[in-house]
């Protein structure tokens, strides 16, 4: 009898410690995340895209074998997250994708095919030919409508570009997807804000954040009580002006008002977490924020949950197989190319996610 009691207690303990989202997590969780897929291009020439480097005869010698390896790697990371979380993402925003085809190829990979991911994607005018997109599980997210929001310069921000430069500037549109999770209204924004190349673009990223914020406030007026998630490769940290001022991102949940966003990676950056590394410095550009309605939902409503014993509300997903093992970039994300050579890695970004539940 004692043997059976001990075995029962052991099973209970193992079950508790194996819960990846925390032993006190609710029975039903929904994972919402973001992943920069680092140049997920197909092997076909698209005259409307700047894809010359990612062709079999191009600079990167982008063959079908390399493309298939890349798809497998991306699916392996997503599948590993699902295995550890005990569930596939309900929502996964992605960036640096060439087109819808690459997403169709990705969701059909055996590691993640059982999730039956549906795709939301629009072609955008980005000069590099990359877009953002969103994958969702139709059994958990009911799609209602979506919109591709263009980048404009209609702002009081003092831009460094003159009128001609503004006219010719092309970047990724911002994706908004409206739907329902567990019967509750959600708006999901996916962004890939302008680059930091040359140490520039702070004004452009602030404008991108301003566009998202304005649209989100309009959605809150049109759909009272809507819950909003903003995610993306912002090319800025949560502490930067674009995120903390123009997107009203707050570190402390107690400071989040009706028109603010809670920024869980704000405090995590200060604790030393990072999703991307450059010249020895770690940053979290892969940001996810939630509005006050999702932060402070009443009992019985979906709200953002803490994800582990450290009290964080966000996760930077980093596992040994995703990390460079040696050399100049030891400890950095294990990427696809290094110094122009194909090294068969995953991405130069680690994915991030949050968990919501009742």
CSV table of C-alpha atoms in Angstrom, one decimal:
chain,number,residue,atom,x,y,z
A,1,UNK,CA,0.0,0.0,0.0
A,2,UNK,CA,2.8,2.4,0.9
A,3,UNK,CA,4.5,1.6,-2.4
A,4,UNK,CA,1.4,2.7,-4.3
A,5,UNK,CA,1.1,5.9,-2.3
A,6,UNK,CA,4.7,6.7,-2.9
A,7,UNK,CA,4.3,6.1,-6.6
A,8,UNK,CA,1.3,8.3,-6.7
A,9,UNK,CA,3.1,11.1,-4.9
A,10,UNK,CA,6.1,10.8,-7.3
A,11,UNK,CA,3.8,11.0,-10.3
A,12,UNK,CA,2.1,14.1,-8.9
A,13,UNK,CA,5.5,15.8,-8.3
A,14,UNK,CA,6.8,14.9,-11.8
A,15,UNK,CA,3.6,16.2,-13.3
A,16,UNK,CA,3.9,19.5,-11.5
A,17,UNK,CA,7.5,20.1,-12.3
A,18,UNK,CA,7.0,19.2,-15.9
A,19,UNK,CA,4.4,22.0,-16.5
A,20,UNK,CA,6.4,24.4,-18.7
A,21,UNK,CA,4.2,27.3,-18.0
A,22,UNK,CA,4.4,27.0,-14.2
A,23,UNK,CA,2.8,24.6,-11.8
A,24,UNK,CA,0.1,27.0,-10.8
A,25,UNK,CA,-0.8,27.8,-14.4
A,26,UNK,CA,-4.5,27.5,-15.3
A,27,UNK,CA,-5.8,24.4,-17.0
A,28,UNK,CA,-6.2,26.2,-20.4
A,29,UNK,CA,-3.4,28.3,-21.8
A,30,UNK,CA,-2.9,30.0,-25.1
A,31,UNK,CA,0.6,30.8,-26.3
A,32,UNK,CA,1.1,33.9,-28.4
A,33,UNK,CA,4.5,34.4,-29.9
A,34,UNK,CA,6.8,36.0,-32.5
A,35,UNK,CA,9.7,34.7,-34.5
A,36,UNK,CA,12.0,36.5,-37.0
A,37,UNK,CA,12.7,33.7,-39.5
A,38,UNK,CA,15.8,35.4,-40.9
A,39,UNK,CA,15.4,35.6,-44.6
A,40,UNK,CA,13.0,32.8,-45.4
A,41,UNK,CA,13.1,33.1,-49.2
A,42,UNK,CA,12.1,30.5,-51.8
A,43,UNK,CA,14.3,29.6,-54.7
A,44,UNK,CA,12.3,31.2,-57.4
A,45,UNK,CA,13.0,34.6,-59.1
A,46,UNK,CA,10.3,37.1,-58.4
A,47,UNK,CA,10.8,40.2,-60.6
A,48,UNK,CA,8.8,42.3,-58.0
A,49,UNK,CA,11.1,41.3,-55.2
A,50,UNK,CA,14.8,42.0,-54.4
A,51,UNK,CA,15.5,38.2,-54.1
A,52,UNK,CA,18.6,37.9,-56.4
A,53,UNK,CA,20.8,36.8,-53.5
A,54,UNK,CA,18.4,34.0,-52.6
A,55,UNK,CA,18.5,32.2,-56.0
A,56,UNK,CA,20.4,29.1,-56.9
A,57,UNK,CA,22.8,31.2,-59.1
A,58,UNK,CA,22.8,34.1,-56.6
A,59,UNK,CA,25.3,35.3,-54.1
A,60,UNK,CA,24.0,32.8,-51.4
A,61,UNK,CA,23.8,29.9,-53.8
A,62,UNK,CA,20.3,29.4,-52.4
A,63,UNK,CA,19.5,25.9,-53.6
A,64,UNK,CA,16.4,23.8,-52.8
A,65,UNK,CA,18.5,21.7,-50.4
A,66,UNK,CA,19.4,24.8,-48.4
A,67,UNK,CA,15.8,26.0,-48.5
A,68,UNK,CA,14.5,22.7,-47.3
A,69,UNK,CA,17.1,22.7,-44.5
A,70,UNK,CA,15.9,26.2,-43.5
A,71,UNK,CA,12.2,25.1,-43.4
A,72,UNK,CA,13.1,22.1,-41.3
A,73,UNK,CA,15.1,24.2,-38.9
A,74,UNK,CA,12.3,26.8,-38.4
A,75,UNK,CA,9.7,24.1,-37.9
A,76,UNK,CA,12.0,22.3,-35.4
A,77,UNK,CA,12.2,25.4,-33.2
A,78,UNK,CA,8.4,25.9,-33.4
A,79,UNK,CA,7.8,22.2,-32.7
A,80,UNK,CA,10.2,22.2,-29.8
A,81,UNK,CA,8.4,25.2,-28.2
A,82,UNK,CA,5.1,23.3,-28.6
A,83,UNK,CA,6.5,20.1,-27.0
A,84,UNK,CA,7.9,22.0,-24.0
A,85,UNK,CA,4.7,24.1,-23.6
A,86,UNK,CA,2.4,21.2,-24.1
A,87,UNK,CA,0.6,23.0,-26.9
A,88,UNK,CA,1.3,24.7,-30.2
A,89,UNK,CA,1.1,28.4,-30.4
A,90,UNK,CA,-2.4,29.8,-30.8
A,91,UNK,CA,-0.9,32.8,-32.6
A,92,UNK,CA,2.6,33.0,-34.1
A,93,UNK,CA,3.7,36.3,-35.8
A,94,UNK,CA,6.6,36.0,-38.2
A,95,UNK,CA,8.9,38.4,-40.1
A,96,UNK,CA,11.5,38.2,-42.8
A,97,UNK,CA,9.4,36.0,-45.1
A,98,UNK,CA,9.4,36.5,-48.9
A,99,UNK,CA,5.8,35.6,-49.6
A,100,UNK,CA,2.9,33.4,-48.8
A,101,UNK,CA,4.4,30.3,-50.5
A,102,UNK,CA,7.2,30.1,-47.9
A,103,UNK,CA,4.7,30.1,-45.1
A,104,UNK,CA,2.6,27.4,-46.9
A,105,UNK,CA,5.8,25.3,-47.1
A,106,UNK,CA,6.6,26.0,-43.5
A,107,UNK,CA,3.2,25.0,-42.0
A,108,UNK,CA,3.3,21.7,-44.0
A,109,UNK,CA,6.6,20.6,-42.3
A,110,UNK,CA,6.1,17.4,-40.4
A,111,UNK,CA,7.2,18.9,-37.1
A,112,UNK,CA,4.3,21.3,-37.0
A,113,UNK,CA,1.8,20.0,-39.6
A,114,UNK,CA,-0.6,18.7,-36.9
A,115,UNK,CA,-1.2,22.3,-35.7
A,116,UNK,CA,-3.1,22.9,-39.0
A,117,UNK,CA,-1.9,26.5,-39.0
A,118,UNK,CA,-3.8,29.0,-41.2
A,119,UNK,CA,-2.0,32.0,-42.7
A,120,UNK,CA,-2.6,35.7,-42.9
A,121,UNK,CA,-0.2,37.5,-45.2
A,122,UNK,CA,-0.1,40.5,-47.5
A,123,UNK,CA,2.6,41.5,-50.0
A,124,UNK,CA,4.2,44.8,-48.9
A,125,UNK,CA,6.5,47.2,-50.7
A,126,UNK,CA,9.6,46.6,-48.6
A,127,UNK,CA,12.8,47.3,-50.6
A,128,UNK,CA,14.4,44.0,-49.5
A,129,UNK,CA,11.3,42.1,-50.5
A,130,UNK,CA,10.4,40.7,-47.1
A,131,UNK,CA,7.1,40.8,-45.3
A,132,UNK,CA,5.5,40.0,-42.0
A,133,UNK,CA,2.8,37.3,-41.5
A,134,UNK,CA,0.7,35.5,-39.0
A,135,UNK,CA,0.0,31.8,-38.3
A,136,UNK,CA,-3.0,30.8,-36.3
A,137,UNK,CA,-4.7,27.7,-35.1
A,138,UNK,CA,-8.3,27.7,-36.4
A,139,UNK,CA,-9.4,25.5,-33.5
A,140,UNK,CA,-8.4,28.2,-31.0
A,141,UNK,CA,-8.5,31.5,-33.0
A,142,UNK,CA,-11.6,32.5,-35.0
A,143,UNK,CA,-10.5,34.8,-37.8
A,144,UNK,CA,-12.7,37.8,-38.5
A,145,UNK,CA,-10.8,40.3,-40.6
A,146,UNK,CA,-7.4,41.7,-41.3
A,147,UNK,CA,-5.6,44.8,-42.6
A,148,UNK,CA,-2.3,45.7,-44.1
A,149,UNK,CA,-1.4,49.1,-42.7
A,150,UNK,CA,1.1,51.1,-44.8
A,151,UNK,CA,3.9,53.2,-43.5
A,152,UNK,CA,3.3,56.9,-44.0
A,153,UNK,CA,5.0,60.2,-43.0
A,154,UNK,CA,1.8,62.0,-41.9
A,155,UNK,CA,3.2,62.9,-38.5
A,156,UNK,CA,4.6,65.7,-36.3
A,157,UNK,CA,7.9,63.8,-36.0
A,158,UNK,CA,10.9,65.7,-37.3
A,159,UNK,CA,12.2,63.3,-40.0
A,160,UNK,CA,15.7,63.2,-41.2
A,161,UNK,CA,14.6,62.4,-44.7
A,162,UNK,CA,13.6,65.1,-47.1
A,163,UNK,CA,10.4,65.0,-49.2
A,164,UNK,CA,12.0,63.1,-52.1
A,165,UNK,CA,13.6,60.5,-49.8
A,166,UNK,CA,10.3,60.0,-48.1
A,167,UNK,CA,8.5,59.5,-51.4
A,168,UNK,CA,10.9,56.8,-52.4
A,169,UNK,CA,11.2,55.1,-49.0
A,170,UNK,CA,9.8,51.5,-48.9
A,171,UNK,CA,9.3,49.3,-45.8
A,172,UNK,CA,7.2,46.6,-44.4
A,173,UNK,CA,3.5,47.2,-43.9
A,174,UNK,CA,2.1,46.5,-40.4
A,175,UNK,CA,-0.3,43.6,-40.2
A,176,UNK,CA,-3.4,43.7,-38.1
A,177,UNK,CA,-5.5,40.6,-37.6
A,178,UNK,CA,-8.9,40.8,-35.8
A,179,UNK,CA,-10.4,37.6,-34.3
A,180,UNK,CA,-11.6,35.8,-31.2
A,181,UNK,CA,-9.9,33.5,-28.7
A,182,UNK,CA,-12.3,31.6,-26.4
A,183,UNK,CA,-15.1,34.0,-27.5
A,184,UNK,CA,-13.2,37.1,-26.6
A,185,UNK,CA,-12.3,39.9,-29.1
A,186,UNK,CA,-8.6,40.3,-30.0
A,187,UNK,CA,-6.6,42.5,-32.3
A,188,UNK,CA,-3.1,41.2,-33.1
A,189,UNK,CA,-0.5,43.6,-34.7
A,190,UNK,CA,2.7,42.2,-36.3
A,191,UNK,CA,5.4,44.6,-37.3
A,192,UNK,CA,9.0,44.7,-38.5
A,193,UNK,CA,10.0,48.3,-38.0
A,194,UNK,CA,12.8,50.0,-40.1
A,195,UNK,CA,16.4,48.9,-39.7
A,196,UNK,CA,19.2,50.3,-37.6
A,197,UNK,CA,21.7,50.0,-40.4
A,198,UNK,CA,24.2,52.9,-40.1
A,199,UNK,CA,22.9,53.8,-36.7
A,200,UNK,CA,19.9,55.5,-38.2
A,201,UNK,CA,16.1,55.1,-38.4
A,202,UNK,CA,15.1,56.1,-34.9
A,203,UNK,CA,12.6,58.6,-36.2
A,204,UNK,CA,11.2,55.9,-38.6
A,205,UNK,CA,10.8,53.4,-35.9
A,206,UNK,CA,9.0,56.0,-33.7
A,207,UNK,CA,6.7,56.7,-36.7
A,208,UNK,CA,6.0,53.0,-37.0
A,209,UNK,CA,5.2,52.7,-33.4
A,210,UNK,CA,3.0,55.8,-33.7
A,211,UNK,CA,1.0,54.2,-36.6
A,212,UNK,CA,0.4,51.0,-34.5
A,213,UNK,CA,-0.6,52.9,-31.5
A,214,UNK,CA,-3.1,55.2,-33.4
A,215,UNK,CA,-4.7,52.2,-35.1
A,216,UNK,CA,-4.9,50.3,-31.8
A,217,UNK,CA,-6.7,53.2,-30.1
A,218,UNK,CA,-9.1,53.3,-33.0
A,219,UNK,CA,-9.8,49.6,-32.6
A,220,UNK,CA,-10.5,50.1,-28.9
A,221,UNK,CA,-13.0,52.8,-29.8
A,222,UNK,CA,-14.7,50.6,-32.4
A,223,UNK,CA,-14.7,47.4,-30.3
A,224,UNK,CA,-15.1,48.3,-26.6
A,225,UNK,CA,-13.3,45.8,-24.4
A,226,UNK,CA,-11.1,44.4,-27.2
A,227,UNK,CA,-7.8,42.8,-26.1
A,228,UNK,CA,-4.8,43.9,-28.0
A,229,UNK,CA,-1.4,42.2,-28.6
A,230,UNK,CA,1.4,44.1,-30.4
A,231,UNK,CA,4.4,42.1,-31.5
A,232,UNK,CA,7.3,42.2,-33.9
A,233,UNK,CA,11.0,42.8,-34.6
A,234,UNK,CA,10.9,46.4,-33.6
A,235,UNK,CA,14.7,47.0,-34.2
A,236,UNK,CA,14.5,48.8,-30.8
A,237,UNK,CA,14.6,47.7,-27.2
A,238,UNK,CA,11.5,48.1,-24.9
A,239,UNK,CA,13.4,51.0,-23.3
A,240,UNK,CA,13.8,53.0,-26.5
A,241,UNK,CA,11.7,56.0,-27.4
A,242,UNK,CA,9.7,54.2,-30.1
A,243,UNK,CA,8.5,51.6,-27.6
A,244,UNK,CA,8.3,53.5,-24.3
A,245,UNK,CA,7.0,56.8,-25.6
A,246,UNK,CA,5.2,56.3,-29.0
A,247,UNK,CA,3.8,52.9,-28.1
A,248,UNK,CA,3.2,53.9,-24.5
A,249,UNK,CA,5.0,50.7,-23.3
A,250,UNK,CA,5.2,50.5,-19.5
A,251,UNK,CA,7.5,48.3,-17.4
A,252,UNK,CA,5.4,48.1,-14.2
A,253,UNK,CA,1.9,46.6,-14.5
A,254,UNK,CA,0.7,49.1,-11.8
A,255,UNK,CA,1.5,52.0,-14.2
A,256,UNK,CA,-0.5,50.7,-17.1
A,257,UNK,CA,-3.5,52.9,-17.8
A,258,UNK,CA,-6.4,52.4,-20.3
A,259,UNK,CA,-4.4,53.8,-23.2
A,260,UNK,CA,-1.1,52.2,-22.3
A,261,UNK,CA,0.6,48.9,-23.1
A,262,UNK,CA,2.3,46.5,-20.6
A,263,UNK,CA,5.7,45.6,-22.0
A,264,UNK,CA,6.9,42.4,-20.2
A,265,UNK,CA,10.3,42.4,-21.9
A,266,UNK,CA,11.1,45.8,-20.5
A,267,UNK,CA,12.1,44.3,-17.1
A,268,UNK,CA,13.5,41.2,-18.7
A,269,UNK,CA,16.0,43.3,-20.7
A,270,UNK,CA,17.2,44.9,-17.5
A,271,UNK,CA,17.6,41.4,-16.0
A,272,UNK,CA,20.0,40.5,-18.8
A,273,UNK,CA,17.8,38.6,-21.2
A,274,UNK,CA,18.3,39.0,-24.9
A,275,UNK,CA,16.8,37.8,-28.2
A,276,UNK,CA,19.6,39.2,-30.5
A,277,UNK,CA,23.3,40.0,-30.1
A,278,UNK,CA,25.4,42.5,-31.9
A,279,UNK,CA,29.1,43.4,-31.1
A,280,UNK,CA,28.9,41.7,-27.7
A,281,UNK,CA,25.7,43.5,-26.6
A,282,UNK,CA,22.4,41.7,-26.1
A,283,UNK,CA,19.0,43.3,-27.0
A,284,UNK,CA,15.4,42.3,-27.1
A,285,UNK,CA,14.1,43.6,-30.4
A,286,UNK,CA,11.5,40.8,-30.6
A,287,UNK,CA,8.9,42.5,-28.4
A,288,UNK,CA,5.4,41.6,-27.4
A,289,UNK,CA,3.1,44.0,-25.6
A,290,UNK,CA,-0.5,43.8,-24.3
A,291,UNK,CA,-3.1,46.4,-23.6
A,292,UNK,CA,-4.6,47.2,-20.2
A,293,UNK,CA,-7.7,45.1,-20.9
A,294,UNK,CA,-5.6,42.0,-21.4
A,295,UNK,CA,-3.4,42.8,-18.5
A,296,UNK,CA,-6.1,43.5,-15.9
A,297,UNK,CA,-9.0,41.2,-17.1
A,298,UNK,CA,-11.5,40.4,-14.4
A,299,UNK,CA,-11.8,36.9,-13.0
A,300,UNK,CA,-13.0,34.6,-15.7
A,301,UNK,CA,-11.5,36.6,-18.5
A,302,UNK,CA,-8.3,35.9,-20.6
A,303,UNK,CA,-5.3,37.7,-19.2
A,304,UNK,CA,-1.5,37.6,-19.5
A,305,UNK,CA,0.0,35.1,-17.1
A,306,UNK,CA,3.4,34.7,-15.5
A,307,UNK,CA,5.3,31.9,-17.2
A,308,UNK,CA,7.6,30.5,-14.5
A,309,UNK,CA,9.1,30.8,-11.1
A,310,UNK,CA,11.1,34.0,-11.9
A,311,UNK,CA,8.0,36.1,-12.1
A,312,UNK,CA,8.4,37.0,-15.8
A,313,UNK,CA,5.5,37.6,-18.1
A,314,UNK,CA,7.4,36.8,-21.2
A,315,UNK,CA,9.8,34.1,-22.5
A,316,UNK,CA,12.9,34.4,-24.7
A,317,UNK,CA,13.1,30.9,-26.1
A,318,UNK,CA,16.8,29.8,-26.2
A,319,UNK,CA,17.9,26.2,-26.3
A,320,UNK,CA,21.4,24.8,-26.9
A,321,UNK,CA,20.8,23.6,-30.4
A,322,UNK,CA,19.8,27.2,-31.4
A,323,UNK,CA,23.1,28.7,-30.1
A,324,UNK,CA,26.5,29.1,-31.8
A,325,UNK,CA,28.9,26.7,-30.2
A,326,UNK,CA,32.3,28.3,-30.9
A,327,UNK,CA,34.2,30.9,-32.8
A,328,UNK,CA,33.8,34.7,-32.8
A,329,UNK,CA,30.0,34.5,-32.3
A,330,UNK,CA,30.0,31.8,-29.6
A,331,UNK,CA,26.8,32.1,-27.5
A,332,UNK,CA,25.0,34.1,-30.2
A,333,UNK,CA,21.9,32.8,-32.0
A,334,UNK,CA,23.0,30.1,-34.5
A,335,UNK,CA,22.1,31.7,-37.8
A,336,UNK,CA,21.7,30.6,-41.4
A,337,UNK,CA,24.7,32.4,-42.9
A,338,UNK,CA,27.9,33.7,-41.3
A,339,UNK,CA,30.3,35.9,-43.1
A,340,UNK,CA,28.6,35.0,-46.4
A,341,UNK,CA,28.8,31.3,-45.9
A,342,UNK,CA,25.9,28.9,-45.3
A,343,UNK,CA,26.3,27.3,-41.9
A,344,UNK,CA,22.9,25.6,-41.6
A,345,UNK,CA,21.7,27.4,-38.5
A,346,UNK,CA,18.3,28.6,-37.5
A,347,UNK,CA,17.9,32.4,-37.1
A,348,UNK,CA,19.9,35.4,-35.9
A,349,UNK,CA,17.0,36.0,-33.5
A,350,UNK,CA,15.5,33.9,-30.7
A,351,UNK,CA,11.7,33.7,-30.7
A,352,UNK,CA,9.7,35.2,-27.9
A,353,UNK,CA,6.3,34.5,-26.5
A,354,UNK,CA,3.7,35.2,-23.8
A,355,UNK,CA,1.0,33.0,-22.3
A,356,UNK,CA,-2.6,34.1,-21.7
A,357,UNK,CA,-5.2,32.1,-19.8
A,358,UNK,CA,-8.1,32.4,-17.4
